[in-house]
């Protein structure tokens, strides 16, 4: 076990980030409403399970992480921006802010000033780092350093202004409610039945799904820097974790990822199932993506099998 680290110096431990704290606490409480029998519906459960894939895998893994942070493949601006809006609906902040924190993590992984290393504590790396202010993550100078490429695109710049993020999140939550409310009313149901199904889709499709996707993403920061096996002797504590690897659709092969950050394929061995990468292959087949960055080891093996002609 490596030695413990203090909090990053830029963290203001007594300055609570009230927006994050209230959103995290209220979503966990609202997700508990799923235990109320009146709010159970199979359509809600299906929306939740499908949403974990659509929002978690397409929005976070594919877009925020492998595309925007590491540029592991290319696609048209229309596809990229659509995926970014899907990612935004995971309540994990705007693309620019998420990418800045993640690039800082890679630059200083498990050293100062890594924003969420578990060498401070498990709780800190899992969620604690989101609940207090960190000057590194809020200062404009840091954005200039880590996400100049992202903010060059007016689309991402606009997401930082005028509470646009909040408006999109509210609109998406309203859509889930209306998807249950309107059909019941339109088919002659009562107002109470319509509101109950609307609430069910909102609870399962937004609150439960968001909390599950949060804990999956957060586990990549916490669990996969503590427990698992290592394929590569990297200079930080990243691990490949079987449970998180499968649950996260590929993000849990985190030691592979730290060893070869640009590669859009995180599963390097045959048992390291990487559904996010398989999705990317399907997108390439459909003409929605191109130029996938493959693991260095695979590129070297291919080069050895087919040496360039002299
Ligand atoms: Zn990464
Ligand atoms: Zn990491």
Short mmCIF file of N, CA and C in Angstrom, two decimals, residues 97-266:
data_model
loop_
_atom_site.label_atom_id
_atom_site.label_comp_id
_atom_site.label_asym_id
_atom_site.label_seq_id
_atom_site.Cartn_x
_atom_site.Cartn_y
_atom_site.Cartn_z
N UNK A 97 -15.63 21.19 -17.76
CA UNK A 97 -15.23 21.02 -16.36
C UNK A 97 -14.86 19.57 -16.07
N UNK A 98 -15.63 18.62 -16.64
CA UNK A 98 -15.33 17.19 -16.40
C UNK A 98 -13.98 16.84 -17.01
N UNK A 99 -13.77 17.30 -18.24
CA UNK A 99 -12.52 16.97 -18.94
C UNK A 99 -11.32 17.59 -18.21
N UNK A 100 -11.48 18.83 -17.73
CA UNK A 100 -10.36 19.50 -17.02
C UNK A 100 -9.96 18.68 -15.78
N UNK A 101 -10.95 18.24 -15.00
CA UNK A 101 -10.65 17.46 -13.79
C UNK A 101 -9.98 16.14 -14.17
N UNK A 102 -10.48 15.50 -15.23
CA UNK A 102 -9.94 14.20 -15.59
C UNK A 102 -8.53 14.31 -16.18
N UNK A 103 -8.28 15.36 -16.96
CA UNK A 103 -6.92 15.52 -17.49
C UNK A 103 -5.95 15.83 -16.36
N UNK A 104 -6.41 16.60 -15.35
CA UNK A 104 -5.54 16.88 -14.21
C UNK A 104 -5.25 15.57 -13.45
N UNK A 105 -6.27 14.71 -13.35
CA UNK A 105 -6.05 13.40 -12.70
C UNK A 105 -4.96 12.62 -13.43
N UNK A 106 -5.04 12.57 -14.76
CA UNK A 106 -4.04 11.80 -15.50
C UNK A 106 -2.64 12.40 -15.35
N UNK A 107 -2.56 13.73 -15.34
CA UNK A 107 -1.24 14.36 -15.27
C UNK A 107 -0.56 14.11 -13.92
N UNK A 108 -1.38 14.03 -12.85
CA UNK A 108 -0.79 13.91 -11.50
C UNK A 108 -1.34 12.69 -10.76
N UNK A 109 -1.68 11.61 -11.47
CA UNK A 109 -2.40 10.50 -10.82
C UNK A 109 -1.71 10.00 -9.56
N UNK A 110 -2.48 9.99 -8.47
CA UNK A 110 -2.02 9.51 -7.15
C UNK A 110 -0.84 10.30 -6.61
N UNK A 111 -0.73 11.56 -7.07
CA UNK A 111 0.25 12.50 -6.50
C UNK A 111 -0.46 13.83 -6.35
N UNK A 112 0.15 14.77 -5.63
CA UNK A 112 -0.40 16.12 -5.60
C UNK A 112 -0.29 16.73 -6.99
N UNK A 113 -1.27 17.45 -7.54
CA UNK A 113 -2.58 17.73 -6.97
C UNK A 113 -3.71 16.93 -7.63
N UNK A 114 -3.56 15.61 -7.76
CA UNK A 114 -4.64 14.76 -8.26
C UNK A 114 -5.93 15.12 -7.50
N UNK A 115 -7.00 15.51 -8.23
CA UNK A 115 -8.20 15.97 -7.51
C UNK A 115 -8.94 14.87 -6.75
N UNK A 116 -8.74 13.59 -7.12
CA UNK A 116 -9.55 12.56 -6.44
C UNK A 116 -8.79 11.25 -6.21
N UNK A 117 -7.57 11.33 -5.73
CA UNK A 117 -6.86 10.07 -5.46
C UNK A 117 -7.38 9.41 -4.18
N UNK A 118 -7.52 8.07 -4.17
CA UNK A 118 -7.94 7.39 -2.93
C UNK A 118 -6.81 7.33 -1.90
N UNK A 119 -5.62 7.85 -2.23
CA UNK A 119 -4.55 7.90 -1.23
C UNK A 119 -4.87 8.94 -0.16
N UNK A 120 -5.86 9.82 -0.43
CA UNK A 120 -6.37 10.71 0.65
C UNK A 120 -7.32 9.88 1.51
N UNK A 121 -8.36 9.33 0.90
CA UNK A 121 -9.25 8.36 1.57
C UNK A 121 -10.19 7.82 0.50
N UNK A 122 -10.81 6.66 0.78
CA UNK A 122 -11.75 6.09 -0.18
C UNK A 122 -12.91 7.05 -0.40
N UNK A 123 -13.47 7.59 0.70
CA UNK A 123 -14.63 8.48 0.58
C UNK A 123 -14.28 9.72 -0.23
N UNK A 124 -13.07 10.25 0.00
CA UNK A 124 -12.66 11.45 -0.74
C UNK A 124 -12.66 11.17 -2.24
N UNK A 125 -12.07 10.05 -2.67
CA UNK A 125 -11.95 9.79 -4.10
C UNK A 125 -13.29 9.41 -4.72
N UNK A 126 -14.19 8.81 -3.90
CA UNK A 126 -15.47 8.35 -4.44
C UNK A 126 -16.41 9.54 -4.66
N UNK A 127 -16.58 10.37 -3.62
CA UNK A 127 -17.54 11.48 -3.76
C UNK A 127 -17.11 12.74 -3.01
N UNK A 128 -16.29 12.60 -1.97
CA UNK A 128 -15.94 13.75 -1.13
C UNK A 128 -15.36 14.92 -1.91
N UNK A 129 -14.54 14.62 -2.93
CA UNK A 129 -13.88 15.68 -3.71
C UNK A 129 -14.89 16.57 -4.44
N UNK A 130 -16.11 16.05 -4.65
CA UNK A 130 -17.13 16.85 -5.35
C UNK A 130 -17.86 17.79 -4.40
N UNK A 131 -17.71 17.59 -3.10
CA UNK A 131 -18.55 18.30 -2.14
C UNK A 131 -17.90 19.53 -1.53
N UNK A 132 -16.61 19.74 -1.79
CA UNK A 132 -15.94 20.96 -1.30
C UNK A 132 -15.28 21.67 -2.49
N UNK A 133 -15.00 22.94 -2.28
CA UNK A 133 -14.44 23.72 -3.39
C UNK A 133 -12.95 23.40 -3.58
N UNK A 134 -12.57 23.35 -4.84
CA UNK A 134 -11.17 23.12 -5.21
C UNK A 134 -10.81 24.21 -6.22
N UNK A 135 -9.92 25.12 -5.81
CA UNK A 135 -9.58 26.25 -6.69
C UNK A 135 -9.06 25.78 -8.04
N UNK A 136 -8.36 24.64 -8.04
CA UNK A 136 -7.82 24.12 -9.31
C UNK A 136 -8.93 23.85 -10.31
N UNK A 137 -10.10 23.42 -9.81
CA UNK A 137 -11.17 23.02 -10.71
C UNK A 137 -12.10 24.16 -11.07
N UNK A 138 -11.96 25.30 -10.36
CA UNK A 138 -12.87 26.41 -10.65
C UNK A 138 -12.16 27.60 -11.31
N UNK A 139 -10.83 27.62 -11.26
CA UNK A 139 -10.12 28.78 -11.80
C UNK A 139 -10.04 28.73 -13.32
N UNK A 140 -10.23 29.89 -13.90
CA UNK A 140 -10.19 30.00 -15.35
C UNK A 140 -8.82 29.62 -15.91
N UNK A 141 -7.76 29.94 -15.13
CA UNK A 141 -6.40 29.64 -15.61
C UNK A 141 -6.21 28.14 -15.82
N UNK A 142 -6.86 27.36 -14.95
CA UNK A 142 -6.76 25.91 -15.08
C UNK A 142 -7.49 25.42 -16.33
N UNK A 143 -8.59 26.08 -16.62
CA UNK A 143 -9.32 25.72 -17.83
C UNK A 143 -8.47 25.98 -19.05
N UNK A 144 -7.78 27.12 -19.03
CA UNK A 144 -6.90 27.48 -20.16
C UNK A 144 -5.87 26.40 -20.38
N UNK A 145 -5.39 25.85 -19.25
CA UNK A 145 -4.32 24.86 -19.33
C UNK A 145 -4.85 23.52 -19.83
N UNK A 146 -5.99 23.10 -19.32
CA UNK A 146 -6.42 21.73 -19.60
C UNK A 146 -7.46 21.60 -20.72
N UNK A 147 -8.29 22.62 -20.95
CA UNK A 147 -9.38 22.40 -21.90
C UNK A 147 -9.49 23.52 -22.95
N UNK A 148 -8.35 24.08 -23.31
CA UNK A 148 -8.38 25.12 -24.34
C UNK A 148 -8.99 24.57 -25.64
N UNK A 149 -8.65 23.32 -25.97
CA UNK A 149 -9.17 22.72 -27.20
C UNK A 149 -10.70 22.58 -27.16
N UNK A 150 -11.22 22.23 -25.98
CA UNK A 150 -12.68 22.04 -25.86
C UNK A 150 -13.39 23.39 -26.00
N UNK A 151 -12.86 24.40 -25.29
CA UNK A 151 -13.55 25.70 -25.27
C UNK A 151 -13.37 26.50 -26.55
N UNK A 152 -12.53 26.00 -27.46
CA UNK A 152 -12.43 26.63 -28.77
C UNK A 152 -13.72 26.43 -29.57
N UNK A 153 -14.46 25.39 -29.21
CA UNK A 153 -15.72 25.09 -29.88
C UNK A 153 -16.84 25.92 -29.22
N UNK A 154 -17.49 26.82 -29.98
CA UNK A 154 -18.53 27.68 -29.38
C UNK A 154 -19.64 26.88 -28.69
N UNK A 155 -19.86 25.65 -29.13
CA UNK A 155 -20.90 24.81 -28.53
C UNK A 155 -20.60 24.58 -27.04
N UNK A 156 -19.35 24.23 -26.73
CA UNK A 156 -18.99 23.96 -25.34
C UNK A 156 -18.88 25.24 -24.52
N UNK A 157 -18.47 26.32 -25.20
CA UNK A 157 -18.41 27.62 -24.51
C UNK A 157 -19.82 28.04 -24.08
N UNK A 158 -20.78 27.81 -24.98
CA UNK A 158 -22.16 28.21 -24.69
C UNK A 158 -22.73 27.41 -23.51
N UNK A 159 -22.28 26.16 -23.35
CA UNK A 159 -22.80 25.34 -22.25
C UNK A 159 -22.36 25.88 -20.89
N UNK A 160 -21.32 26.72 -20.89
CA UNK A 160 -20.82 27.29 -19.62
C UNK A 160 -21.58 28.56 -19.23
N UNK A 161 -22.44 29.06 -20.13
CA UNK A 161 -23.06 30.36 -19.90
C UNK A 161 -24.56 30.26 -19.58
N UNK A 162 -25.06 31.30 -18.89
CA UNK A 162 -26.51 31.53 -18.73
C UNK A 162 -27.28 30.33 -18.18
N UNK A 163 -26.69 29.60 -17.28
CA UNK A 163 -27.38 28.44 -16.70
C UNK A 163 -27.91 27.48 -17.75
N UNK A 164 -27.23 27.43 -18.89
CA UNK A 164 -27.73 26.57 -19.96
C UNK A 164 -27.74 25.10 -19.52
N UNK A 165 -26.74 24.73 -18.73
CA UNK A 165 -26.67 23.35 -18.24
C UNK A 165 -27.94 23.02 -17.42
N UNK A 166 -28.32 23.94 -16.52
CA UNK A 166 -29.49 23.69 -15.67
C UNK A 166 -30.76 23.57 -16.51
N UNK A 167 -30.85 24.43 -17.55
CA UNK A 167 -32.06 24.38 -18.40
C UNK A 167 -32.17 23.04 -19.12
N UNK A 168 -31.04 22.53 -19.62
CA UNK A 168 -31.07 21.24 -20.33
C UNK A 168 -31.44 20.12 -19.37
N UNK A 169 -30.89 20.16 -18.16
CA UNK A 169 -31.17 19.11 -17.18
C UNK A 169 -32.65 19.12 -16.79
N UNK A 170 -33.20 20.32 -16.59
CA UNK A 170 -34.63 20.42 -16.23
C UNK A 170 -35.50 19.92 -17.37
N UNK A 171 -35.14 20.30 -18.60
CA UNK A 171 -35.93 19.88 -19.76
C UNK A 171 -35.91 18.36 -19.90
N UNK A 172 -34.74 17.75 -19.68
CA UNK A 172 -34.66 16.29 -19.85
C UNK A 172 -35.47 15.59 -18.75
N UNK A 173 -35.43 16.11 -17.53
CA UNK A 173 -36.22 15.51 -16.45
C UNK A 173 -37.72 15.65 -16.75
N UNK A 174 -38.11 16.82 -17.28
CA UNK A 174 -39.53 17.06 -17.61
C UNK A 174 -39.98 16.08 -18.69
N UNK A 175 -39.11 15.79 -19.65
CA UNK A 175 -39.47 14.85 -20.72
C UNK A 175 -39.79 13.46 -20.15
N UNK A 176 -39.00 13.03 -19.17
CA UNK A 176 -39.26 11.71 -18.56
C UNK A 176 -40.63 11.71 -17.88
N UNK A 177 -40.96 12.80 -17.18
CA UNK A 177 -42.26 12.87 -16.51
C UNK A 177 -43.38 12.85 -17.54
N UNK A 178 -43.23 13.70 -18.57
CA UNK A 178 -44.29 13.81 -19.59
C UNK A 178 -44.47 12.50 -20.37
N UNK A 179 -43.37 11.73 -20.52
CA UNK A 179 -43.46 10.45 -21.26
C UNK A 179 -44.39 9.48 -20.54
N UNK A 180 -44.59 9.66 -19.24
CA UNK A 180 -45.55 8.82 -18.52
C UNK A 180 -46.89 9.51 -18.38
N UNK A 181 -46.86 10.81 -18.19
CA UNK A 181 -48.07 11.59 -17.89
C UNK A 181 -49.01 11.69 -19.10
N UNK A 182 -48.45 12.08 -20.24
CA UNK A 182 -49.28 12.39 -21.42
C UNK A 182 -50.02 11.16 -21.96
N UNK A 183 -49.34 10.01 -22.18
CA UNK A 183 -50.06 8.86 -22.76
C UNK A 183 -51.24 8.40 -21.89
N UNK A 184 -51.10 8.47 -20.56
CA UNK A 184 -52.21 8.03 -19.69
C UNK A 184 -53.40 8.96 -19.86
N UNK A 185 -53.13 10.27 -19.87
CA UNK A 185 -54.24 11.24 -20.05
C UNK A 185 -54.86 11.07 -21.43
N UNK A 186 -54.00 10.87 -22.44
CA UNK A 186 -54.49 10.79 -23.83
C UNK A 186 -55.36 9.56 -24.05
N UNK A 187 -55.17 8.53 -23.22
CA UNK A 187 -55.97 7.30 -23.39
C UNK A 187 -57.09 7.23 -22.36
N UNK A 188 -57.47 8.39 -21.81
CA UNK A 188 -58.65 8.46 -20.93
C UNK A 188 -58.39 8.16 -19.48
N UNK A 189 -57.12 8.07 -19.07
CA UNK A 189 -56.80 7.82 -17.66
C UNK A 189 -57.06 9.04 -16.79
N UNK A 190 -57.07 8.83 -15.48
CA UNK A 190 -57.31 9.96 -14.57
C UNK A 190 -56.02 10.77 -14.40
N UNK A 191 -56.20 11.98 -13.88
CA UNK A 191 -55.05 12.86 -13.62
C UNK A 191 -54.11 12.20 -12.60
N UNK A 192 -54.68 11.54 -11.63
CA UNK A 192 -53.87 10.89 -10.59
C UNK A 192 -53.04 9.75 -11.18
N UNK A 193 -53.68 8.92 -12.05
CA UNK A 193 -52.93 7.82 -12.68
C UNK A 193 -51.80 8.36 -13.56
N UNK A 194 -52.12 9.46 -14.28
CA UNK A 194 -51.12 10.06 -15.18
C UNK A 194 -49.94 10.59 -14.37
N UNK A 195 -50.24 11.27 -13.26
CA UNK A 195 -49.16 11.83 -12.44
C UNK A 195 -48.33 10.72 -11.81
N UNK A 196 -48.98 9.61 -11.43
CA UNK A 196 -48.25 8.51 -10.80
C UNK A 196 -47.28 7.87 -11.79
N UNK A 197 -47.75 7.62 -13.03
CA UNK A 197 -46.82 7.01 -14.00
C UNK A 197 -45.72 8.01 -14.38
N UNK A 198 -46.07 9.29 -14.50
CA UNK A 198 -45.06 10.31 -14.79
C UNK A 198 -43.99 10.33 -13.71
N UNK A 199 -44.45 10.26 -12.44
CA UNK A 199 -43.50 10.26 -11.32
C UNK A 199 -42.65 8.99 -11.35
N UNK A 200 -43.26 7.87 -11.71
CA UNK A 200 -42.51 6.61 -11.76
C UNK A 200 -41.37 6.69 -12.78
N UNK A 201 -41.68 7.22 -13.97
CA UNK A 201 -40.63 7.31 -15.01
C UNK A 201 -39.55 8.30 -14.59
N UNK A 202 -39.96 9.37 -13.90
CA UNK A 202 -38.98 10.36 -13.42
C UNK A 202 -38.08 9.73 -12.36
N UNK A 203 -38.68 9.00 -11.42
CA UNK A 203 -37.90 8.42 -10.32
C UNK A 203 -36.93 7.35 -10.86
N UNK A 204 -37.46 6.42 -11.66
CA UNK A 204 -36.60 5.33 -12.16
C UNK A 204 -35.69 5.79 -13.30
N UNK A 205 -36.25 6.57 -14.22
CA UNK A 205 -35.51 6.94 -15.43
C UNK A 205 -34.49 8.04 -15.20
N UNK A 206 -34.70 8.88 -14.16
CA UNK A 206 -33.75 9.97 -13.92
C UNK A 206 -33.01 9.77 -12.58
N UNK A 207 -33.75 9.70 -11.46
CA UNK A 207 -33.07 9.69 -10.16
C UNK A 207 -32.30 8.38 -9.91
N UNK A 208 -32.99 7.23 -10.09
CA UNK A 208 -32.31 5.95 -9.83
C UNK A 208 -31.18 5.76 -10.84
N UNK A 209 -31.47 6.02 -12.10
CA UNK A 209 -30.44 5.84 -13.15
C UNK A 209 -29.23 6.74 -12.88
N UNK A 210 -29.49 8.02 -12.54
CA UNK A 210 -28.37 8.94 -12.31
C UNK A 210 -27.51 8.49 -11.14
N UNK A 211 -28.15 8.04 -10.06
CA UNK A 211 -27.39 7.61 -8.88
C UNK A 211 -26.54 6.39 -9.22
N UNK A 212 -27.12 5.44 -10.01
CA UNK A 212 -26.34 4.25 -10.38
C UNK A 212 -25.15 4.65 -11.27
N UNK A 213 -25.39 5.51 -12.26
CA UNK A 213 -24.29 5.94 -13.15
C UNK A 213 -23.24 6.71 -12.35
N UNK A 214 -23.68 7.54 -11.40
CA UNK A 214 -22.70 8.24 -10.55
C UNK A 214 -21.77 7.24 -9.87
N UNK A 215 -22.37 6.24 -9.20
CA UNK A 215 -21.54 5.32 -8.41
C UNK A 215 -20.62 4.49 -9.31
N UNK A 216 -21.07 4.21 -10.54
CA UNK A 216 -20.18 3.50 -11.46
C UNK A 216 -18.99 4.40 -11.82
N UNK A 217 -19.28 5.64 -12.22
CA UNK A 217 -18.18 6.57 -12.57
C UNK A 217 -17.27 6.80 -11.36
N UNK A 218 -17.89 7.03 -10.20
CA UNK A 218 -17.09 7.32 -9.00
C UNK A 218 -16.22 6.12 -8.62
N UNK A 219 -16.73 4.88 -8.88
CA UNK A 219 -15.94 3.69 -8.54
C UNK A 219 -14.68 3.59 -9.40
N UNK A 220 -14.74 4.14 -10.60
CA UNK A 220 -13.53 4.14 -11.44
C UNK A 220 -12.47 5.01 -10.77
N UNK A 221 -12.88 6.12 -10.14
CA UNK A 221 -11.92 6.98 -9.44
C UNK A 221 -11.42 6.34 -8.15
N UNK A 222 -12.29 5.63 -7.44
CA UNK A 222 -11.92 5.12 -6.11
C UNK A 222 -11.45 3.67 -6.17
N UNK A 223 -12.37 2.76 -6.55
CA UNK A 223 -12.06 1.31 -6.48
C UNK A 223 -10.88 0.95 -7.38
N UNK A 224 -10.88 1.46 -8.62
CA UNK A 224 -9.84 1.00 -9.56
C UNK A 224 -8.50 1.70 -9.37
N UNK A 225 -8.39 2.50 -8.30
CA UNK A 225 -7.05 2.96 -7.90
C UNK A 225 -6.63 2.26 -6.61
N UNK A 226 -7.40 1.23 -6.20
CA UNK A 226 -7.07 0.52 -4.97
C UNK A 226 -6.99 -0.99 -5.14
N UNK A 227 -7.99 -1.59 -5.82
CA UNK A 227 -8.10 -3.04 -5.84
C UNK A 227 -8.17 -3.58 -7.26
N UNK A 228 -7.45 -4.66 -7.51
CA UNK A 228 -7.49 -5.30 -8.82
C UNK A 228 -6.10 -5.71 -9.25
N UNK A 229 -5.98 -6.14 -10.49
CA UNK A 229 -4.68 -6.60 -10.99
C UNK A 229 -4.11 -5.58 -11.98
N UNK A 230 -2.81 -5.71 -12.22
CA UNK A 230 -2.15 -4.75 -13.11
C UNK A 230 -1.51 -5.48 -14.29
N UNK A 231 -1.86 -5.06 -15.48
CA UNK A 231 -1.18 -5.58 -16.68
C UNK A 231 0.09 -4.79 -16.96
N UNK A 232 0.14 -3.56 -16.48
CA UNK A 232 1.25 -2.65 -16.82
C UNK A 232 1.81 -2.02 -15.54
N UNK A 233 3.13 -1.87 -15.48
CA UNK A 233 3.78 -1.26 -14.31
C UNK A 233 3.79 0.26 -14.46
N UNK A 234 2.61 0.86 -14.30
CA UNK A 234 2.51 2.32 -14.43
C UNK A 234 3.02 2.97 -13.13
N UNK A 235 3.25 4.30 -13.18
CA UNK A 235 3.85 4.95 -12.01
C UNK A 235 2.79 5.49 -11.04
N UNK A 236 1.57 4.99 -11.11
CA UNK A 236 0.53 5.30 -10.11
C UNK A 236 -0.16 3.99 -9.73
N UNK A 237 -1.23 4.08 -8.94
CA UNK A 237 -1.81 2.86 -8.40
C UNK A 237 -2.99 2.29 -9.18
N UNK A 238 -3.13 2.63 -10.45
CA UNK A 238 -4.32 2.17 -11.19
C UNK A 238 -4.36 0.65 -11.29
N UNK A 239 -5.59 0.12 -11.30
CA UNK A 239 -5.81 -1.33 -11.34
C UNK A 239 -6.88 -1.67 -12.36
N UNK A 240 -6.84 -2.91 -12.85
CA UNK A 240 -7.97 -3.45 -13.60
C UNK A 240 -8.83 -4.21 -12.60
N UNK A 241 -10.09 -3.79 -12.48
CA UNK A 241 -10.98 -4.41 -11.50
C UNK A 241 -12.11 -5.13 -12.22
N UNK A 242 -12.23 -6.45 -11.98
CA UNK A 242 -13.22 -7.26 -12.71
C UNK A 242 -14.64 -6.73 -12.54
N UNK A 243 -15.03 -6.47 -11.29
CA UNK A 243 -16.40 -6.02 -11.03
C UNK A 243 -16.69 -4.69 -11.73
N UNK A 244 -15.81 -3.71 -11.55
CA UNK A 244 -16.04 -2.40 -12.14
C UNK A 244 -15.86 -2.46 -13.66
N UNK A 245 -14.96 -3.33 -14.12
CA UNK A 245 -14.77 -3.49 -15.56
C UNK A 245 -16.06 -3.89 -16.25
N UNK A 246 -16.76 -4.88 -15.68
CA UNK A 246 -18.01 -5.34 -16.30
C UNK A 246 -19.15 -4.35 -16.04
N UNK A 247 -19.26 -3.84 -14.80
CA UNK A 247 -20.36 -2.92 -14.47
C UNK A 247 -20.30 -1.63 -15.29
N UNK A 248 -19.09 -1.17 -15.56
CA UNK A 248 -18.94 0.14 -16.22
C UNK A 248 -18.84 0.00 -17.74
N UNK A 249 -19.03 -1.20 -18.24
CA UNK A 249 -18.91 -1.43 -19.69
C UNK A 249 -17.53 -1.06 -20.23
N UNK A 250 -16.49 -1.33 -19.43
CA UNK A 250 -15.13 -1.21 -19.95
C UNK A 250 -14.24 -0.20 -19.25
N UNK A 251 -14.82 0.73 -18.48
CA UNK A 251 -13.98 1.77 -17.87
C UNK A 251 -13.15 1.24 -16.69
N UNK A 252 -13.53 0.08 -16.19
CA UNK A 252 -12.83 -0.46 -15.02
C UNK A 252 -11.51 -1.14 -15.35
N UNK A 253 -11.18 -1.26 -16.66
CA UNK A 253 -9.85 -1.78 -17.02
C UNK A 253 -8.90 -0.58 -16.96
N UNK A 254 -8.81 -0.02 -15.75
CA UNK A 254 -8.25 1.32 -15.58
C UNK A 254 -6.73 1.34 -15.65
N UNK A 255 -6.10 0.21 -15.27
CA UNK A 255 -4.64 0.15 -15.40
C UNK A 255 -4.26 0.16 -16.88
N UNK A 256 -5.01 -0.59 -17.70
CA UNK A 256 -4.77 -0.56 -19.15
C UNK A 256 -4.89 0.88 -19.65
N UNK A 257 -5.93 1.57 -19.14
CA UNK A 257 -6.18 2.93 -19.62
C UNK A 257 -5.08 3.90 -19.21
N UNK A 258 -4.60 3.79 -17.97
CA UNK A 258 -3.52 4.69 -17.56
C UNK A 258 -2.24 4.41 -18.35
N UNK A 259 -2.03 3.12 -18.71
CA UNK A 259 -0.82 2.77 -19.45
C UNK A 259 -0.88 3.28 -20.89
N UNK A 260 -2.08 3.43 -21.42
CA UNK A 260 -2.24 3.78 -22.83
C UNK A 260 -3.48 4.66 -22.96
N UNK A 261 -3.32 5.92 -22.57
CA UNK A 261 -4.49 6.78 -22.35
C UNK A 261 -5.27 7.11 -23.60
N UNK A 262 -4.60 7.20 -24.74
CA UNK A 262 -5.32 7.63 -25.93
C UNK A 262 -6.15 6.50 -26.55
N UNK A 263 -5.74 5.27 -26.31
CA UNK A 263 -6.45 4.14 -26.90
C UNK A 263 -7.93 4.17 -26.52
N UNK A 264 -8.79 4.00 -27.52
CA UNK A 264 -10.23 3.96 -27.26
C UNK A 264 -10.68 2.55 -26.89
N UNK A 265 -9.73 1.61 -26.87
CA UNK A 265 -10.04 0.25 -26.45
C UNK A 265 -9.39 0.01 -25.09
N UNK A 266 -10.22 -0.09 -24.03
CA UNK A 266 -9.66 -0.23 -22.68
C UNK A 266 -9.43 -1.69 -22.30
#
